[in-house]
Amino acid sequence: MSVPLDDATERQWRHGLRNELNVITMAVSTALAMLDHGAEPERIREHLKRAEAGCKRCRTMVMDPRDAAEHP
């Protein structure tokens, strides 16, 4: 059974999650644009790694939002 988050913690959690989703969206968009313009694979890979890291942070936040709120 999980304990509900208080309002302030939930707002902080939602804010952190939105920030991570923005990182992921921008990194993927950049990688796609770079791909369309023939950028070097290693440069594209950097953006994809950034997106992957953001996904992992989102997963951590969703698994236990109380922990994520304590470690933004």
PDB file of C-alpha atoms in Angstrom:
ATOM      1  CA  MET A   1       0.000   0.000   0.000  1.00  0.00           C
ATOM      2  CA  SER A   2       1.442   3.361  -0.933  1.00  0.00           C
ATOM      3  CA  VAL A   3       1.154   6.512   1.116  1.00  0.00           C
ATOM      4  CA  PRO A   4      -0.286   9.476  -0.828  1.00  0.00           C
ATOM      5  CA  LEU A   5       1.994  12.433  -1.472  1.00  0.00           C
ATOM      6  CA  ASP A   6       1.225  15.751   0.179  1.00  0.00           C
ATOM      7  CA  ASP A   7       0.327  18.599  -2.209  1.00  0.00           C
ATOM      8  CA  ALA A   8       3.736  20.275  -2.193  1.00  0.00           C
ATOM      9  CA  THR A   9       5.572  16.994  -2.810  1.00  0.00           C
ATOM     10  CA  GLU A  10       3.186  16.057  -5.608  1.00  0.00           C
ATOM     11  CA  ARG A  11       3.665  19.458  -7.289  1.00  0.00           C
ATOM     12  CA  GLN A  12       7.433  19.034  -7.040  1.00  0.00           C
ATOM     13  CA  TRP A  13       7.172  15.507  -8.445  1.00  0.00           C
ATOM     14  CA  ARG A  14       5.009  16.637 -11.380  1.00  0.00           C
ATOM     15  CA  HIS A  15       7.373  19.521 -12.099  1.00  0.00           C
ATOM     16  CA  GLY A  16      10.368  17.160 -12.116  1.00  0.00           C
ATOM     17  CA  LEU A  17       8.571  14.691 -14.359  1.00  0.00           C
ATOM     18  CA  ARG A  18       7.615  17.446 -16.836  1.00  0.00           C
ATOM     19  CA  ASN A  19      11.217  18.625 -16.905  1.00  0.00           C
ATOM     20  CA  GLU A  20      12.479  15.128 -17.691  1.00  0.00           C
ATOM     21  CA  LEU A  21       9.869  14.689 -20.429  1.00  0.00           C
ATOM     22  CA  ASN A  22      11.002  17.993 -21.951  1.00  0.00           C
ATOM     23  CA  VAL A  23      14.619  16.769 -21.930  1.00  0.00           C
ATOM     24  CA  ILE A  24      13.573  13.552 -23.679  1.00  0.00           C
ATOM     25  CA  THR A  25      11.436  15.347 -26.274  1.00  0.00           C
ATOM     26  CA  MET A  26      14.130  17.876 -27.125  1.00  0.00           C
ATOM     27  CA  ALA A  27      16.887  15.254 -27.305  1.00  0.00           C
ATOM     28  CA  VAL A  28      14.882  13.012 -29.649  1.00  0.00           C
ATOM     29  CA  SER A  29      13.782  15.963 -31.814  1.00  0.00           C
ATOM     30  CA  THR A  30      17.370  17.123 -32.097  1.00  0.00           C
ATOM     31  CA  ALA A  31      18.601  13.638 -32.966  1.00  0.00           C
ATOM     32  CA  LEU A  32      15.952  13.306 -35.688  1.00  0.00           C
ATOM     33  CA  ALA A  33      16.803  16.690 -37.174  1.00  0.00           C
ATOM     34  CA  MET A  34      20.494  15.822 -37.117  1.00  0.00           C
ATOM     35  CA  LEU A  35      19.759  12.518 -38.834  1.00  0.00           C
ATOM     36  CA  ASP A  36      17.791  14.346 -41.542  1.00  0.00           C
ATOM     37  CA  HIS A  37      20.739  16.669 -42.119  1.00  0.00           C
ATOM     38  CA  GLY A  38      23.402  13.962 -42.280  1.00  0.00           C
ATOM     39  CA  ALA A  39      25.147  14.606 -38.964  1.00  0.00           C
ATOM     40  CA  GLU A  40      27.811  12.234 -37.752  1.00  0.00           C
ATOM     41  CA  PRO A  41      26.401   9.188 -35.953  1.00  0.00           C
ATOM     42  CA  GLU A  42      28.382   9.864 -32.773  1.00  0.00           C
ATOM     43  CA  ARG A  43      26.822  13.327 -32.407  1.00  0.00           C
ATOM     44  CA  ILE A  44      23.353  11.845 -32.904  1.00  0.00           C
ATOM     45  CA  ARG A  45      24.147   9.103 -30.407  1.00  0.00           C
ATOM     46  CA  GLU A  46      24.915  11.736 -27.724  1.00  0.00           C
ATOM     47  CA  HIS A  47      21.376  13.086 -27.988  1.00  0.00           C
ATOM     48  CA  LEU A  48      19.862   9.610 -27.947  1.00  0.00           C
ATOM     49  CA  LYS A  49      21.870   8.795 -24.814  1.00  0.00           C
ATOM     50  CA  ARG A  50      20.525  11.980 -23.227  1.00  0.00           C
ATOM     51  CA  ALA A  51      16.976  10.833 -24.065  1.00  0.00           C
ATOM     52  CA  GLU A  52      17.666   7.366 -22.699  1.00  0.00           C
ATOM     53  CA  ALA A  53      18.975   8.812 -19.428  1.00  0.00           C
ATOM     54  CA  GLY A  54      15.846  10.971 -19.149  1.00  0.00           C
ATOM     55  CA  CYS A  55      13.675   7.886 -19.646  1.00  0.00           C
ATOM     56  CA  LYS A  56      15.528   6.085 -16.871  1.00  0.00           C
ATOM     57  CA  ARG A  57      15.029   9.080 -14.548  1.00  0.00           C
ATOM     58  CA  CYS A  58      11.298   9.113 -15.396  1.00  0.00           C
ATOM     59  CA  ARG A  59      11.070   5.425 -14.626  1.00  0.00           C
ATOM     60  CA  THR A  60      12.681   5.993 -11.242  1.00  0.00           C
ATOM     61  CA  MET A  61      10.288   8.846 -10.517  1.00  0.00           C
ATOM     62  CA  VAL A  62       7.239   6.809 -11.475  1.00  0.00           C
ATOM     63  CA  MET A  63       8.341   3.771  -9.479  1.00  0.00           C
ATOM     64  CA  ASP A  64       8.529   5.729  -6.206  1.00  0.00           C
ATOM     65  CA  PRO A  65       7.655   9.405  -6.429  1.00  0.00           C
ATOM     66  CA  ARG A  66       8.549  10.013  -2.764  1.00  0.00           C
ATOM     67  CA  ASP A  67      12.176   9.048  -3.431  1.00  0.00           C
ATOM     68  CA  ALA A  68      12.316  11.108  -6.614  1.00  0.00           C
ATOM     69  CA  ALA A  69      10.949  14.180  -4.821  1.00  0.00           C
ATOM     70  CA  GLU A  70      13.777  13.896  -2.308  1.00  0.00           C
ATOM     71  CA  HIS A  71      16.425  13.545  -5.046  1.00  0.00           C
ATOM     72  CA  PRO A  72      15.537  15.946  -7.895  1.00  0.00           C
TER      73      PRO A  72
END
